[in-house]
Short mmCIF file of C-alpha atoms in Angstrom, two decimals:
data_model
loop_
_atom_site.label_atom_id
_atom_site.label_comp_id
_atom_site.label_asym_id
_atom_site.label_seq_id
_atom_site.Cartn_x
_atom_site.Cartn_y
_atom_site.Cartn_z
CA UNK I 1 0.00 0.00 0.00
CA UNK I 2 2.98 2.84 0.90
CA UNK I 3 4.36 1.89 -2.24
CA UNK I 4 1.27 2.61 -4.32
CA UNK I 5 0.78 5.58 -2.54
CA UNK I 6 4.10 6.43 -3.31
CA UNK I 7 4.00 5.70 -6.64
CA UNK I 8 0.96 7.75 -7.27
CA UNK I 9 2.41 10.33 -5.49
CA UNK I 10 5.03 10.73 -7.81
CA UNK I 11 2.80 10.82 -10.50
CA UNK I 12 1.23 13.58 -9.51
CA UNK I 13 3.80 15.23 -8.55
CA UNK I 14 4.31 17.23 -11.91
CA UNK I 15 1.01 18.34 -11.62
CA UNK I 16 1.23 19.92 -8.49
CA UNK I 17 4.27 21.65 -9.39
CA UNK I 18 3.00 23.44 -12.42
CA UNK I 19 -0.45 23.98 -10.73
CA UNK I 20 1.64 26.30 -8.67
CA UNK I 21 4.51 27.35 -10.88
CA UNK I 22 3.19 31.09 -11.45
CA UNK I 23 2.89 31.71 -8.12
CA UNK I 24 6.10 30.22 -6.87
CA UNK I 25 7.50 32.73 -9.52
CA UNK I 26 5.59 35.52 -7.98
CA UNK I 27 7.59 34.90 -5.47
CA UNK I 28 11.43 35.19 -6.60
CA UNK I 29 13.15 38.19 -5.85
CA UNK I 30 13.32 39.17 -9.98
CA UNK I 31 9.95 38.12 -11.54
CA UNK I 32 10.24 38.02 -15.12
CA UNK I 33 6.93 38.91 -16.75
CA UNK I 34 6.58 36.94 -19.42
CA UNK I 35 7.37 33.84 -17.60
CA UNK I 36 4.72 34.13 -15.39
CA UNK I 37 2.24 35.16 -17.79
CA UNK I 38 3.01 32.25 -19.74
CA UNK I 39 2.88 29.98 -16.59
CA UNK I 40 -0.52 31.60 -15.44
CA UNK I 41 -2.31 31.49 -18.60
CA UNK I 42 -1.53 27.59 -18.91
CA UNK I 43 -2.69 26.95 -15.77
CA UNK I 44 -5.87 28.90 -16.07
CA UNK I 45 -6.51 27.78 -20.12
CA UNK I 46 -8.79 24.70 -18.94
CA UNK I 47 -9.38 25.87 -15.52
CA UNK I 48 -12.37 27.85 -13.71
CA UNK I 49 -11.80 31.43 -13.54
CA UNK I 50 -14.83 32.22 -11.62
CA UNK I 51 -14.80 33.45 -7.78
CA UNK I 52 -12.10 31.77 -5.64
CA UNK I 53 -9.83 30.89 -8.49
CA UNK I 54 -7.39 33.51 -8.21
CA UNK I 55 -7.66 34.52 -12.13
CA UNK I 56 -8.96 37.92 -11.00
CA UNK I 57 -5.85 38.51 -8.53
CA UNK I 58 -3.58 37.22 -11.85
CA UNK I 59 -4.69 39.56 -14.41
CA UNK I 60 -5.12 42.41 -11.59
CA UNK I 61 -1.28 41.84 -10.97
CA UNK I 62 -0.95 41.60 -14.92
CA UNK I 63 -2.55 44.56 -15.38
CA UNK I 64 -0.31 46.66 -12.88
CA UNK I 65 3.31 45.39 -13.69
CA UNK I 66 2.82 45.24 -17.48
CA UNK I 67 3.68 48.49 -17.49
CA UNK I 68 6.79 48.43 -14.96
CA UNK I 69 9.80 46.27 -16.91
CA UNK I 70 12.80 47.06 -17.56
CA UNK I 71 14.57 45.68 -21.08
CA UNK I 72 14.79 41.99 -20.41
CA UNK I 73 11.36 41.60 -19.64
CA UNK I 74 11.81 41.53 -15.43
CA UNK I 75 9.40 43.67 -13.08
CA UNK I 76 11.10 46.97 -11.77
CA UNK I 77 10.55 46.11 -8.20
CA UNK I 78 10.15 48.80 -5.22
CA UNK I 79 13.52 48.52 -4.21
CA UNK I 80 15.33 49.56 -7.31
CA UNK I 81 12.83 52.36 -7.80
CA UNK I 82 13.57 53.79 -4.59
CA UNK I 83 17.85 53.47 -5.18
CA UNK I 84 17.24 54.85 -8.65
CA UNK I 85 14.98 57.93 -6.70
CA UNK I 86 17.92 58.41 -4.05
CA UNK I 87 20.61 58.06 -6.94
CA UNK I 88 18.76 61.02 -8.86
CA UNK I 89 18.52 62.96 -5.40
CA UNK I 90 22.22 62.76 -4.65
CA UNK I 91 23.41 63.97 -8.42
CA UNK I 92 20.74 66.91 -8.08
CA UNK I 93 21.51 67.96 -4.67
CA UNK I 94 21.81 71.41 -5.19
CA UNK I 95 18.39 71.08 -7.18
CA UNK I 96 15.43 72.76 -5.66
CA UNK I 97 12.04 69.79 -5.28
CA UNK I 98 8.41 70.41 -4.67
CA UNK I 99 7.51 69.90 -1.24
CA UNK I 100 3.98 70.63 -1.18
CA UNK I 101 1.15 72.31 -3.27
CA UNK I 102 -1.92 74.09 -2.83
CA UNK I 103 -4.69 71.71 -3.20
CA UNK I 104 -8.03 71.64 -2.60
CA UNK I 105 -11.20 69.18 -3.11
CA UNK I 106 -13.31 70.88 -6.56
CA UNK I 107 -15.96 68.44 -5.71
CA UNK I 108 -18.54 67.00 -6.47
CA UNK I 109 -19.16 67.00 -2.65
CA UNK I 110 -23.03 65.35 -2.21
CA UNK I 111 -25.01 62.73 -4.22
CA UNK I 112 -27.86 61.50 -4.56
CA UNK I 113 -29.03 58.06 -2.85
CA UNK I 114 -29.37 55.15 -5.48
CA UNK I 115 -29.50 51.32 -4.66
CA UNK I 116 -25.99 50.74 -5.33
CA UNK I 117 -23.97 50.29 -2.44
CA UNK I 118 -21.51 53.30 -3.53
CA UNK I 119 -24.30 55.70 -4.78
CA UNK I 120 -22.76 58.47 -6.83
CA UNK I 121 -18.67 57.39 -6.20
CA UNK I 122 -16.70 56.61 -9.22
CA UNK I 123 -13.00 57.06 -9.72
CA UNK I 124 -11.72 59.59 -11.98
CA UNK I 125 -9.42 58.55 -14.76
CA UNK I 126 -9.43 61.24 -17.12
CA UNK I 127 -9.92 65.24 -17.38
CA UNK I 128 -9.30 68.04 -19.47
CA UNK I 129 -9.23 71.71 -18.88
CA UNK I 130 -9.61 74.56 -21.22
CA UNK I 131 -6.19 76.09 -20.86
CA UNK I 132 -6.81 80.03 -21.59
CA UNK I 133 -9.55 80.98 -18.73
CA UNK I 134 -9.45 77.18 -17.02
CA UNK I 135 -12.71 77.69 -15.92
CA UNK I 136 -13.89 74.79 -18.04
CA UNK I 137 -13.34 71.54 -16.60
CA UNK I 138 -14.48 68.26 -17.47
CA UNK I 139 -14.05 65.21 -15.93
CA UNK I 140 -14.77 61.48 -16.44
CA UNK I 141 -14.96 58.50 -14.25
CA UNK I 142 -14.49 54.56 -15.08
CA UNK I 143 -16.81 52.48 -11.92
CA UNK I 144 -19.85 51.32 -12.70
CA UNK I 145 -21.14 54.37 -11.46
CA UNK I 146 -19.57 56.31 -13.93
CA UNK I 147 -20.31 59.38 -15.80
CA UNK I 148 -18.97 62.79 -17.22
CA UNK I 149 -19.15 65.61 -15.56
CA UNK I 150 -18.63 69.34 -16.63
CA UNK I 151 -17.62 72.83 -14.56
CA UNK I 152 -18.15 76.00 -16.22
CA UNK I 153 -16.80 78.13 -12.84
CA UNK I 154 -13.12 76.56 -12.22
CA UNK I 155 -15.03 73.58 -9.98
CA UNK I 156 -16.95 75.90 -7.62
CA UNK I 157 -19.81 73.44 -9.51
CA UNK I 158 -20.67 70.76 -11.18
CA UNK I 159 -23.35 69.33 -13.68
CA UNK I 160 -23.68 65.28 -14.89
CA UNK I 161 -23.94 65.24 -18.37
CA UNK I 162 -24.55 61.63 -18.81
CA UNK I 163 -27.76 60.77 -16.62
CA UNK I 164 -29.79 60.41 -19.60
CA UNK I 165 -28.27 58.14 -21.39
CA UNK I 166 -29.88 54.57 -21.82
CA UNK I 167 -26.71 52.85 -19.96
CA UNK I 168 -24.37 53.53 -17.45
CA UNK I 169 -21.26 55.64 -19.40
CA UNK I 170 -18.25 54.23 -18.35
CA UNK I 171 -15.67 57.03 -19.70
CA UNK I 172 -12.27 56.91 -20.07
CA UNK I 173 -11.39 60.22 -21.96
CA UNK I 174 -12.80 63.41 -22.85
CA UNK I 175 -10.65 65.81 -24.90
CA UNK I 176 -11.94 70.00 -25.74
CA UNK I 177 -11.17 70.77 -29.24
CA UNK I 178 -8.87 73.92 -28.88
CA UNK I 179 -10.45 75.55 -32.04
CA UNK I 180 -14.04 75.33 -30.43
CA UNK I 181 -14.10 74.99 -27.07
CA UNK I 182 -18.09 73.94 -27.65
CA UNK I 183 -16.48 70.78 -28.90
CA UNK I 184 -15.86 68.26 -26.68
CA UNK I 185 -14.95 64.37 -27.47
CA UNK I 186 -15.53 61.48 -24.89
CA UNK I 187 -13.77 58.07 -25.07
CA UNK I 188 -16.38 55.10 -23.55
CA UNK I 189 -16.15 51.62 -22.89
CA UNK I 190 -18.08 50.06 -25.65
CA UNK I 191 -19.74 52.92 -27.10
CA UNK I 192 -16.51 54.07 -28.78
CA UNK I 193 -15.91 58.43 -29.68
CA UNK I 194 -18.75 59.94 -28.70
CA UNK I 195 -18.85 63.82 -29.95
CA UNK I 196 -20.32 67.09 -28.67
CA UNK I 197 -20.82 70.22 -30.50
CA UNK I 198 -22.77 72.10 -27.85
CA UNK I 199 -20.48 71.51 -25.04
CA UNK I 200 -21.91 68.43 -23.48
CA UNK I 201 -25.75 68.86 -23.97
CA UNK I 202 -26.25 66.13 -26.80
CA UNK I 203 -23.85 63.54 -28.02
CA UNK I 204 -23.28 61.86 -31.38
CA UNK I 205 -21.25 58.41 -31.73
CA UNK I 206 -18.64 58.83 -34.22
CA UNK I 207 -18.15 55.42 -36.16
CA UNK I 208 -14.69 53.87 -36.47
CA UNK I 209 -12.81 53.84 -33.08
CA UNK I 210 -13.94 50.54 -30.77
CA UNK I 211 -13.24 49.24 -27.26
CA UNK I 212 -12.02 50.86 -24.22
CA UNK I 213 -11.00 54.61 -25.53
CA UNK I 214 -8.42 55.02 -23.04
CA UNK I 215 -7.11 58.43 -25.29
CA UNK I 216 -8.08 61.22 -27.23
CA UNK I 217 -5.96 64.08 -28.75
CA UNK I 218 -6.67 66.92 -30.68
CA UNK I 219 -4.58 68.85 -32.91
CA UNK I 220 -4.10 72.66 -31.79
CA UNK I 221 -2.48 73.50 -35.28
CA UNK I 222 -4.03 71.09 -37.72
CA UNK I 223 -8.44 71.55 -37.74
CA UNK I 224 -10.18 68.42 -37.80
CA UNK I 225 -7.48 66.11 -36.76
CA UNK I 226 -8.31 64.17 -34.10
CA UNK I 227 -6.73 60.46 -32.65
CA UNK I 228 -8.23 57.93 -30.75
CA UNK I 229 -5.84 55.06 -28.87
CA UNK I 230 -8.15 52.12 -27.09
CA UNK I 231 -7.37 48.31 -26.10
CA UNK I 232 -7.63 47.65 -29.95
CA UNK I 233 -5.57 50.41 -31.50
CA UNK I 234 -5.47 54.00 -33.00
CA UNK I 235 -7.29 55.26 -35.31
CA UNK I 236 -6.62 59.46 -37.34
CA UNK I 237 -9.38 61.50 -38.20
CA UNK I 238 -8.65 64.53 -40.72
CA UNK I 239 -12.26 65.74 -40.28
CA UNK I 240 -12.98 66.23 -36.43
CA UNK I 241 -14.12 62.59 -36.37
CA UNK I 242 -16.62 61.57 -39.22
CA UNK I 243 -14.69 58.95 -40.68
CA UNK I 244 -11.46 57.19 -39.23
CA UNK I 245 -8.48 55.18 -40.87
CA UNK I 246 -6.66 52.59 -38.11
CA UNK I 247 -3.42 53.60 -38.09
CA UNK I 248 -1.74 50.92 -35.25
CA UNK I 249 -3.30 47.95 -34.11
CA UNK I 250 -1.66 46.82 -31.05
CA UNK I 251 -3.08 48.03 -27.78
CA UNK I 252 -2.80 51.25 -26.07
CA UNK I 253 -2.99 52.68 -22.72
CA UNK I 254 -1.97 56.31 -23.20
CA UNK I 255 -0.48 58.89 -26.04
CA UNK I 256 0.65 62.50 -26.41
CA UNK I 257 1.63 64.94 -29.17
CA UNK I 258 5.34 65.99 -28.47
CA UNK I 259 5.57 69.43 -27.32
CA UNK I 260 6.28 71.71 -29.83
CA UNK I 261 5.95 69.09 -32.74
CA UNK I 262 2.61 67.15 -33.33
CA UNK I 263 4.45 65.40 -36.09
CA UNK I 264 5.64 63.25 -33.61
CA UNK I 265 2.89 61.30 -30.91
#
């Protein structure tokens, strides 16, 4: 009997070990990305993902260190961003830092009471201020509470300008056209560019651009040029968003025209 039990125990014993490979390389002191992605996405290919399976936790951790390698693929861990911080400070010495700011809560500061458990809370990923007066504000939150909101007063106050739309607007971008500050574009989770030319009253959906709009930018020297960068690629408008042509088609998280030179994103 022990040696049946000891035979099937080293049977199994492959098994177990790559059951738990990703994690035990979650766990070495230089995690190389790509190894445990591969690792975790065999080990979850024919497996539950629901509740209790840790796939959430995976692609939560996926999602946050994707962006934090260095060259060979390996997670920049907290320790060699705080040496490379305390390296910068002691070759800048002499360099004056920001110690503080003024800041202050714009609101919104009440809600109203819903049946959600978090009525009226959603966490802002995205805003954009008119630059000249900066009295025009709008901002755009991602939760399933989310929504855009607008301040015409420098965010003494705000007003929702998506209550009335048939779905909860999950929004991940809103750009102002700087030729027409009436303009406004808004990036959504499945409802693509969404366009305003009455500052935020009524919306169009601009066909072309698809998934989760995580960017919009708008050319200040070139009218009608607009690009849109989601979880399926970018797209260029030359006409302030009628039609589209896909210029990249990997995914994207974030984008900016170089200052000085919009040739260059």
């Amino acid at each position: 009997m022990k040696n049946i039990q000891l035979l099937l125990f080293l049977l199994f014993l492959p098994f177990f070990s790559f059951s738990q490979r990703y994690l035990e390389l979650l766990q070495e002191e230089r995690i190389n990305f790509f190894e445990v992605q591969r690792e975790a996405e065999n080990y979850f290919e024919n497996r539950d993902q629901g509740k209790g399976s840790g796939y959430k936790q995976w692609k939560r951790w996926e999602y946050l260190h994707r962006k934090d390698l260095d060259d060979q693929g390996y997670v920049i861990s907290d320790q060699a961003n705080y040496q490379e911080m305390m390296a910068y400070r002691e070759a800048n010495a002499g360099s004056p830092e920001s110690v503080g700011g003024d800041w202050r809560s714009l609101g919104p500061s009440s809600w109203n009471r819903t049946s959600g458990w978090n009525p009226g809370v959603g966490r802002i990923v995205c805003i954009a201020v008119e630059p000249t007066a900066q009295q025009l504000i709008y901002v755009g939150t991602n939760s399933t509470s989310g929504s855009l909101w607008k301040s015409t007063d420098g965010g003494g106050s705000w007003k929702v300008l998506t209550d009335d739309f048939p779905s909860v607007m999950v929004v991940w971008s809103v750009s102002i056209d700087p030729h027409d500050t009436s303009k406004v574009y808004m990036g959504t989770t499945g409802g693509g560019v969404m366009r305003s030319n009455d500052g935020g009253n009524s919306w169009t959906t601009l066909p072309g651009p698809n998934g989760n709009i995580r960017r919009i930018l708008v050319s200040s020297q070139d009218t009608g040029l607009v690009f849109a960068g989601s979880n399926t690629g970018i797209w260029r408008s030359t006409n302030s968003g009628n039609t589209w042509t896909k210029t990249h088609f990997s995914a994207v998280e974030d984008m900016e025209f170089k200052p000085g030179n919009e040739n260059v994103i």
